[in-house]
């Protein structure tokens, strides 16, 4: 009997947040140490509630047994996905004898903001400006807000023209650097989605953001600051 599939991924990422593809691609690894053994079919189920997966039911997508050796780039063909929607999914594989594996462990992915109208935030910033060859002081943005109780789930959707770092209640809220990353700022800006549930408490909370020039308006080589 083949082992349960492992290393489930959505758009090459493990349990990602902020997926913008309306038909995201799913992938997995086979776990079978028999020589020359192959997958001949698979079944994916996806649900809005993890309890449904335990019942081998998927209200968002059930491929049924699908004859295919593919384990990567399986494009979503289930119910149309909505902004911020969270999806739970798992997969099982069938070997060359038609024997099915155990189900994989459940994986998740969460959709980003798919439409312009989903964005409710406005750009904020600082009036501080540097010179052509001198950077401005690092702008620090801060806001306090109250919550009646700790949230069950909380997401931070964040971007910047330049580079940002963010803290919530004095603790760093991201685990990556140089965000949001370089783009052609005349056309688009990337954003990140961060799970900040564990950072928030009942009562007063404070979010703070530090901004840097980055590629948007920084010094590149011997040239003047980008404008």
PDB file of C-alpha atoms in Angstrom:
ATOM      1  CA  UNK A   1       0.000   0.000   0.000  1.00  0.00           C
ATOM      2  CA  UNK A   2       1.445   3.418  -0.905  1.00  0.00           C
ATOM      3  CA  UNK A   3       2.139   5.881   1.859  1.00  0.00           C
ATOM      4  CA  UNK A   4       0.007   8.979   2.290  1.00  0.00           C
ATOM      5  CA  UNK A   5       1.058  11.939   0.109  1.00  0.00           C
ATOM      6  CA  UNK A   6       3.135  14.564   1.905  1.00  0.00           C
ATOM      7  CA  UNK A   7       4.508  18.104   1.422  1.00  0.00           C
ATOM      8  CA  UNK A   8       1.198  19.490   0.213  1.00  0.00           C
ATOM      9  CA  UNK A   9       1.628  22.886  -1.428  1.00  0.00           C
ATOM     10  CA  UNK A  10      -0.542  25.601  -2.951  1.00  0.00           C
ATOM     11  CA  UNK A  11       1.225  27.792  -5.502  1.00  0.00           C
ATOM     12  CA  UNK A  12       4.503  26.239  -4.240  1.00  0.00           C
ATOM     13  CA  UNK A  13       3.821  27.447  -0.685  1.00  0.00           C
ATOM     14  CA  UNK A  14       2.992  25.601   2.524  1.00  0.00           C
ATOM     15  CA  UNK A  15      -0.357  26.665   4.011  1.00  0.00           C
ATOM     16  CA  UNK A  16      -0.125  30.114   2.391  1.00  0.00           C
ATOM     17  CA  UNK A  17      -2.076  33.285   3.085  1.00  0.00           C
ATOM     18  CA  UNK A  18      -3.026  35.842   0.453  1.00  0.00           C
ATOM     19  CA  UNK A  19      -3.297  33.708  -2.687  1.00  0.00           C
ATOM     20  CA  UNK A  20      -4.330  35.921  -5.612  1.00  0.00           C
ATOM     21  CA  UNK A  21      -4.718  33.227  -8.279  1.00  0.00           C
ATOM     22  CA  UNK A  22      -8.388  32.488  -8.842  1.00  0.00           C
ATOM     23  CA  UNK A  23      -7.487  28.914  -9.834  1.00  0.00           C
ATOM     24  CA  UNK A  24      -4.534  28.150  -7.551  1.00  0.00           C
ATOM     25  CA  UNK A  25      -2.373  25.136  -8.330  1.00  0.00           C
ATOM     26  CA  UNK A  26      -1.978  22.278  -5.860  1.00  0.00           C
ATOM     27  CA  UNK A  27       0.977  19.916  -5.540  1.00  0.00           C
ATOM     28  CA  UNK A  28       2.219  17.079  -3.347  1.00  0.00           C
ATOM     29  CA  UNK A  29       4.960  14.481  -2.999  1.00  0.00           C
ATOM     30  CA  UNK A  30       4.382  10.750  -3.147  1.00  0.00           C
ATOM     31  CA  UNK A  31       5.592   8.673  -0.224  1.00  0.00           C
ATOM     32  CA  UNK A  32       6.394   5.268  -1.711  1.00  0.00           C
ATOM     33  CA  UNK A  33       9.794   3.585  -1.492  1.00  0.00           C
ATOM     34  CA  UNK A  34       8.952   0.735  -3.876  1.00  0.00           C
ATOM     35  CA  UNK A  35      11.225   0.837  -6.937  1.00  0.00           C
ATOM     36  CA  UNK A  36       9.637   2.292 -10.101  1.00  0.00           C
ATOM     37  CA  UNK A  37       6.246   2.657  -8.422  1.00  0.00           C
ATOM     38  CA  UNK A  38       4.092   5.443  -9.852  1.00  0.00           C
ATOM     39  CA  UNK A  39       0.871   7.242  -9.142  1.00  0.00           C
ATOM     40  CA  UNK A  40      -1.903   6.325 -11.551  1.00  0.00           C
ATOM     41  CA  UNK A  41      -4.736   8.352 -10.023  1.00  0.00           C
ATOM     42  CA  UNK A  42      -5.537  10.787  -7.248  1.00  0.00           C
ATOM     43  CA  UNK A  43      -8.470  12.213  -5.364  1.00  0.00           C
ATOM     44  CA  UNK A  44      -8.549  15.695  -3.847  1.00  0.00           C
ATOM     45  CA  UNK A  45     -11.221  16.931  -1.474  1.00  0.00           C
ATOM     46  CA  UNK A  46     -11.465  20.541  -0.314  1.00  0.00           C
ATOM     47  CA  UNK A  47     -13.821  21.997   2.255  1.00  0.00           C
ATOM     48  CA  UNK A  48     -14.684  25.172   4.108  1.00  0.00           C
ATOM     49  CA  UNK A  49     -14.607  23.279   7.418  1.00  0.00           C
ATOM     50  CA  UNK A  50     -11.864  20.814   8.433  1.00  0.00           C
ATOM     51  CA  UNK A  51     -14.480  18.566  10.041  1.00  0.00           C
ATOM     52  CA  UNK A  52     -15.797  17.754   6.572  1.00  0.00           C
ATOM     53  CA  UNK A  53     -12.410  16.365   5.575  1.00  0.00           C
ATOM     54  CA  UNK A  54     -12.622  13.894   8.455  1.00  0.00           C
ATOM     55  CA  UNK A  55     -15.830  12.636   6.855  1.00  0.00           C
ATOM     56  CA  UNK A  56     -14.116  12.413   3.427  1.00  0.00           C
ATOM     57  CA  UNK A  57     -16.433  15.121   2.145  1.00  0.00           C
ATOM     58  CA  UNK A  58     -15.635  18.341   0.331  1.00  0.00           C
ATOM     59  CA  UNK A  59     -18.208  21.097  -0.131  1.00  0.00           C
ATOM     60  CA  UNK A  60     -15.792  23.197  -2.219  1.00  0.00           C
ATOM     61  CA  UNK A  61     -14.241  20.542  -4.446  1.00  0.00           C
ATOM     62  CA  UNK A  62     -14.147  16.779  -4.808  1.00  0.00           C
ATOM     63  CA  UNK A  63     -12.258  15.555  -7.841  1.00  0.00           C
ATOM     64  CA  UNK A  64     -13.395  11.986  -7.394  1.00  0.00           C
ATOM     65  CA  UNK A  65     -10.883   9.399  -8.493  1.00  0.00           C
ATOM     66  CA  UNK A  66      -8.996  11.113 -11.320  1.00  0.00           C
ATOM     67  CA  UNK A  67      -6.803   8.998 -13.584  1.00  0.00           C
ATOM     68  CA  UNK A  68      -3.528  10.916 -13.749  1.00  0.00           C
ATOM     69  CA  UNK A  69       0.117  10.602 -12.769  1.00  0.00           C
ATOM     70  CA  UNK A  70       0.354  14.362 -12.159  1.00  0.00           C
ATOM     71  CA  UNK A  71       1.370  15.457  -8.669  1.00  0.00           C
ATOM     72  CA  UNK A  72       1.978  19.140  -9.428  1.00  0.00           C
ATOM     73  CA  UNK A  73       0.168  22.092 -10.994  1.00  0.00           C
ATOM     74  CA  UNK A  74      -3.291  20.645 -10.371  1.00  0.00           C
ATOM     75  CA  UNK A  75      -5.384  23.746 -11.080  1.00  0.00           C
ATOM     76  CA  UNK A  76      -8.366  24.458  -8.863  1.00  0.00           C
ATOM     77  CA  UNK A  77     -11.598  23.462 -10.597  1.00  0.00           C
ATOM     78  CA  UNK A  78     -14.012  23.546  -7.688  1.00  0.00           C
ATOM     79  CA  UNK A  79     -16.384  26.199  -6.402  1.00  0.00           C
ATOM     80  CA  UNK A  80     -15.342  29.745  -7.350  1.00  0.00           C
ATOM     81  CA  UNK A  81     -13.147  31.123  -4.580  1.00  0.00           C
ATOM     82  CA  UNK A  82     -13.822  34.412  -2.783  1.00  0.00           C
ATOM     83  CA  UNK A  83     -11.544  37.029  -1.301  1.00  0.00           C
ATOM     84  CA  UNK A  84     -10.225  36.025   2.142  1.00  0.00           C
ATOM     85  CA  UNK A  85     -11.762  32.550   1.849  1.00  0.00           C
ATOM     86  CA  UNK A  86      -9.956  29.807   3.766  1.00  0.00           C
ATOM     87  CA  UNK A  87      -9.788  26.351   2.199  1.00  0.00           C
ATOM     88  CA  UNK A  88      -8.885  23.040   3.850  1.00  0.00           C
ATOM     89  CA  UNK A  89      -7.797  20.213   1.563  1.00  0.00           C
ATOM     90  CA  UNK A  90      -6.187  16.800   1.436  1.00  0.00           C
ATOM     91  CA  UNK A  91      -5.330  14.194  -1.174  1.00  0.00           C
ATOM     92  CA  UNK A  92      -4.837  10.473  -1.606  1.00  0.00           C
ATOM     93  CA  UNK A  93      -2.969   8.671  -4.386  1.00  0.00           C
ATOM     94  CA  UNK A  94      -3.483   5.346  -6.163  1.00  0.00           C
ATOM     95  CA  UNK A  95      -0.582   3.133  -7.227  1.00  0.00           C
ATOM     96  CA  UNK A  96      -0.047   1.053 -10.369  1.00  0.00           C
ATOM     97  CA  UNK A  97      -2.239  -1.710  -8.928  1.00  0.00           C
ATOM     98  CA  UNK A  98      -5.065   0.730  -8.254  1.00  0.00           C
ATOM     99  CA  UNK A  99      -4.552   0.548  -4.506  1.00  0.00           C
ATOM    100  CA  UNK A 100      -5.297   3.786  -2.717  1.00  0.00           C
ATOM    101  CA  UNK A 101      -3.068   5.342  -0.100  1.00  0.00           C
ATOM    102  CA  UNK A 102      -4.192   6.738   3.201  1.00  0.00           C
ATOM    103  CA  UNK A 103      -5.298  10.346   3.078  1.00  0.00           C
ATOM    104  CA  UNK A 104      -2.640  12.988   3.516  1.00  0.00           C
ATOM    105  CA  UNK A 105      -2.693  15.332   6.449  1.00  0.00           C
ATOM    106  CA  UNK A 106      -4.925  18.326   5.868  1.00  0.00           C
ATOM    107  CA  UNK A 107      -3.386  21.460   4.380  1.00  0.00           C
ATOM    108  CA  UNK A 108      -4.825  24.937   4.016  1.00  0.00           C
ATOM    109  CA  UNK A 109      -4.632  28.032   1.897  1.00  0.00           C
ATOM    110  CA  UNK A 110      -6.303  31.404   2.217  1.00  0.00           C
ATOM    111  CA  UNK A 111      -7.270  33.707  -0.591  1.00  0.00           C
ATOM    112  CA  UNK A 112      -6.072  37.285  -0.814  1.00  0.00           C
ATOM    113  CA  UNK A 113      -7.993  40.321  -2.021  1.00  0.00           C
ATOM    114  CA  UNK A 114      -9.110  39.422  -5.522  1.00  0.00           C
ATOM    115  CA  UNK A 115     -10.911  42.604  -6.562  1.00  0.00           C
ATOM    116  CA  UNK A 116     -10.067  46.293  -6.322  1.00  0.00           C
ATOM    117  CA  UNK A 117     -13.270  46.916  -4.372  1.00  0.00           C
ATOM    118  CA  UNK A 118     -12.040  44.555  -1.640  1.00  0.00           C
ATOM    119  CA  UNK A 119      -9.393  47.105  -0.653  1.00  0.00           C
ATOM    120  CA  UNK A 120     -10.746  49.428   2.041  1.00  0.00           C
ATOM    121  CA  UNK A 121      -7.472  50.881   3.321  1.00  0.00           C
ATOM    122  CA  UNK A 122      -5.877  54.100   2.106  1.00  0.00           C
ATOM    123  CA  UNK A 123      -2.206  54.951   1.722  1.00  0.00           C
ATOM    124  CA  UNK A 124      -0.724  56.698   4.758  1.00  0.00           C
ATOM    125  CA  UNK A 125       2.740  58.137   5.162  1.00  0.00           C
ATOM    126  CA  UNK A 126       4.978  60.881   6.456  1.00  0.00           C
ATOM    127  CA  UNK A 127       5.690  64.382   5.111  1.00  0.00           C
ATOM    128  CA  UNK A 128       9.410  63.952   5.844  1.00  0.00           C
ATOM    129  CA  UNK A 129      11.465  64.056   2.654  1.00  0.00           C
ATOM    130  CA  UNK A 130      15.163  63.562   2.085  1.00  0.00           C
ATOM    131  CA  UNK A 131      17.428  65.303  -0.379  1.00  0.00           C
ATOM    132  CA  UNK A 132      18.648  64.055  -3.726  1.00  0.00           C
ATOM    133  CA  UNK A 133      21.568  62.272  -2.056  1.00  0.00           C
ATOM    134  CA  UNK A 134      20.419  62.079   1.547  1.00  0.00           C
ATOM    135  CA  UNK A 135      17.707  59.861   2.955  1.00  0.00           C
ATOM    136  CA  UNK A 136      14.974  61.126   5.220  1.00  0.00           C
ATOM    137  CA  UNK A 137      14.825  60.085   8.840  1.00  0.00           C
ATOM    138  CA  UNK A 138      13.035  56.771   9.214  1.00  0.00           C
ATOM    139  CA  UNK A 139       9.300  57.539   9.464  1.00  0.00           C
ATOM    140  CA  UNK A 140       7.584  55.747  12.339  1.00  0.00           C
ATOM    141  CA  UNK A 141       3.823  55.293  12.071  1.00  0.00           C
ATOM    142  CA  UNK A 142       1.842  54.263  15.141  1.00  0.00           C
ATOM    143  CA  UNK A 143      -1.767  53.659  16.035  1.00  0.00           C
ATOM    144  CA  UNK A 144      -3.502  52.383  19.158  1.00  0.00           C
ATOM    145  CA  UNK A 145      -6.863  50.623  19.139  1.00  0.00           C
ATOM    146  CA  UNK A 146      -9.016  48.669  21.570  1.00  0.00           C
ATOM    147  CA  UNK A 147     -10.515  45.194  21.288  1.00  0.00           C
ATOM    148  CA  UNK A 148     -13.281  43.949  23.595  1.00  0.00           C
ATOM    149  CA  UNK A 149     -11.771  40.451  23.611  1.00  0.00           C
ATOM    150  CA  UNK A 150      -8.941  38.522  21.944  1.00  0.00           C
ATOM    151  CA  UNK A 151      -9.834  37.797  18.299  1.00  0.00           C
ATOM    152  CA  UNK A 152     -10.482  34.299  17.038  1.00  0.00           C
ATOM    153  CA  UNK A 153      -8.627  35.189  13.838  1.00  0.00           C
ATOM    154  CA  UNK A 154      -6.885  38.354  12.640  1.00  0.00           C
ATOM    155  CA  UNK A 155      -5.030  39.209   9.453  1.00  0.00           C
ATOM    156  CA  UNK A 156      -2.812  42.155   8.588  1.00  0.00           C
ATOM    157  CA  UNK A 157      -2.823  43.211   4.926  1.00  0.00           C
ATOM    158  CA  UNK A 158       0.192  45.462   4.458  1.00  0.00           C
ATOM    159  CA  UNK A 159       2.316  47.047   1.762  1.00  0.00           C
ATOM    160  CA  UNK A 160       4.588  50.053   1.290  1.00  0.00           C
ATOM    161  CA  UNK A 161       6.295  52.167  -1.326  1.00  0.00           C
ATOM    162  CA  UNK A 162       9.784  51.268  -0.204  1.00  0.00           C
ATOM    163  CA  UNK A 163      10.465  48.869   2.683  1.00  0.00           C
ATOM    164  CA  UNK A 164       8.561  48.349   5.919  1.00  0.00           C
ATOM    165  CA  UNK A 165       8.869  46.613   9.260  1.00  0.00           C
ATOM    166  CA  UNK A 166       5.931  46.187  11.612  1.00  0.00           C
ATOM    167  CA  UNK A 167       5.441  45.506  15.311  1.00  0.00           C
ATOM    168  CA  UNK A 168       2.292  44.845  17.285  1.00  0.00           C
ATOM    169  CA  UNK A 169       2.367  45.422  21.030  1.00  0.00           C
ATOM    170  CA  UNK A 170       6.139  45.708  20.952  1.00  0.00           C
ATOM    171  CA  UNK A 171       6.778  42.417  19.156  1.00  0.00           C
ATOM    172  CA  UNK A 172       7.809  42.022  15.542  1.00  0.00           C
ATOM    173  CA  UNK A 173       4.823  40.792  13.531  1.00  0.00           C
ATOM    174  CA  UNK A 174       6.618  39.530  10.394  1.00  0.00           C
ATOM    175  CA  UNK A 175       9.343  36.947   9.814  1.00  0.00           C
ATOM    176  CA  UNK A 176      10.618  38.167   6.439  1.00  0.00           C
ATOM    177  CA  UNK A 177      12.875  40.985   5.288  1.00  0.00           C
ATOM    178  CA  UNK A 178      12.848  43.743   2.645  1.00  0.00           C
ATOM    179  CA  UNK A 179       9.074  43.611   2.245  1.00  0.00           C
ATOM    180  CA  UNK A 180       7.086  44.149   0.116  1.00  0.00           C
ATOM    181  CA  UNK A 181       9.763  43.423  -2.501  1.00  0.00           C
ATOM    182  CA  UNK A 182      10.749  45.134  -5.713  1.00  0.00           C
ATOM    183  CA  UNK A 183       8.245  45.780  -8.496  1.00  0.00           C
ATOM    184  CA  UNK A 184       7.811  48.303 -11.271  1.00  0.00           C
ATOM    185  CA  UNK A 185       6.092  50.853  -9.044  1.00  0.00           C
ATOM    186  CA  UNK A 186       4.497  52.510 -12.050  1.00  0.00           C
ATOM    187  CA  UNK A 187       2.384  49.384 -12.517  1.00  0.00           C
ATOM    188  CA  UNK A 188       1.959  47.453  -9.283  1.00  0.00           C
ATOM    189  CA  UNK A 189       2.955  47.029  -5.664  1.00  0.00           C
ATOM    190  CA  UNK A 190       3.025  43.727  -3.829  1.00  0.00           C
ATOM    191  CA  UNK A 191       1.336  43.209  -0.492  1.00  0.00           C
ATOM    192  CA  UNK A 192       1.665  40.641   2.265  1.00  0.00           C
ATOM    193  CA  UNK A 193      -0.917  38.938   4.455  1.00  0.00           C
ATOM    194  CA  UNK A 194       0.173  38.129   7.997  1.00  0.00           C
ATOM    195  CA  UNK A 195      -1.588  36.082  10.667  1.00  0.00           C
ATOM    196  CA  UNK A 196      -1.489  38.376  13.698  1.00  0.00           C
ATOM    197  CA  UNK A 197      -4.021  36.546  15.859  1.00  0.00           C
ATOM    198  CA  UNK A 198      -1.461  35.693  18.543  1.00  0.00           C
ATOM    199  CA  UNK A 199      -0.228  39.299  18.744  1.00  0.00           C
ATOM    200  CA  UNK A 200      -3.559  40.840  19.744  1.00  0.00           C
ATOM    201  CA  UNK A 201      -5.078  40.992  23.213  1.00  0.00           C
ATOM    202  CA  UNK A 202      -8.232  42.224  24.878  1.00  0.00           C
ATOM    203  CA  UNK A 203      -7.955  45.915  25.658  1.00  0.00           C
ATOM    204  CA  UNK A 204      -5.474  48.321  24.115  1.00  0.00           C
ATOM    205  CA  UNK A 205      -3.279  47.214  21.218  1.00  0.00           C
ATOM    206  CA  UNK A 206      -0.624  49.243  19.413  1.00  0.00           C
ATOM    207  CA  UNK A 207       0.641  48.720  15.872  1.00  0.00           C
ATOM    208  CA  UNK A 208       3.831  50.424  14.737  1.00  0.00           C
ATOM    209  CA  UNK A 209       5.420  50.557  11.284  1.00  0.00           C
ATOM    210  CA  UNK A 210       8.908  51.721  10.269  1.00  0.00           C
ATOM    211  CA  UNK A 211       9.409  52.821   6.663  1.00  0.00           C
ATOM    212  CA  UNK A 212      12.526  52.838   4.514  1.00  0.00           C
ATOM    213  CA  UNK A 213      13.355  54.186   1.059  1.00  0.00           C
ATOM    214  CA  UNK A 214      14.054  50.786  -0.472  1.00  0.00           C
ATOM    215  CA  UNK A 215      13.977  50.529  -4.231  1.00  0.00           C
ATOM    216  CA  UNK A 216      11.176  53.073  -4.463  1.00  0.00           C
ATOM    217  CA  UNK A 217      13.154  56.201  -3.586  1.00  0.00           C
ATOM    218  CA  UNK A 218      16.548  54.983  -2.387  1.00  0.00           C
ATOM    219  CA  UNK A 219      20.063  55.471  -3.708  1.00  0.00           C
ATOM    220  CA  UNK A 220      21.028  53.061  -6.466  1.00  0.00           C
ATOM    221  CA  UNK A 221      24.742  53.088  -7.182  1.00  0.00           C
ATOM    222  CA  UNK A 222      26.093  56.569  -7.945  1.00  0.00           C
ATOM    223  CA  UNK A 223      22.745  57.939  -9.044  1.00  0.00           C
ATOM    224  CA  UNK A 224      20.609  60.331  -7.070  1.00  0.00           C
ATOM    225  CA  UNK A 225      17.730  59.060  -4.965  1.00  0.00           C
ATOM    226  CA  UNK A 226      14.918  57.575  -6.985  1.00  0.00           C
ATOM    227  CA  UNK A 227      11.929  59.891  -7.220  1.00  0.00           C
TER     228      UNK A 227
END
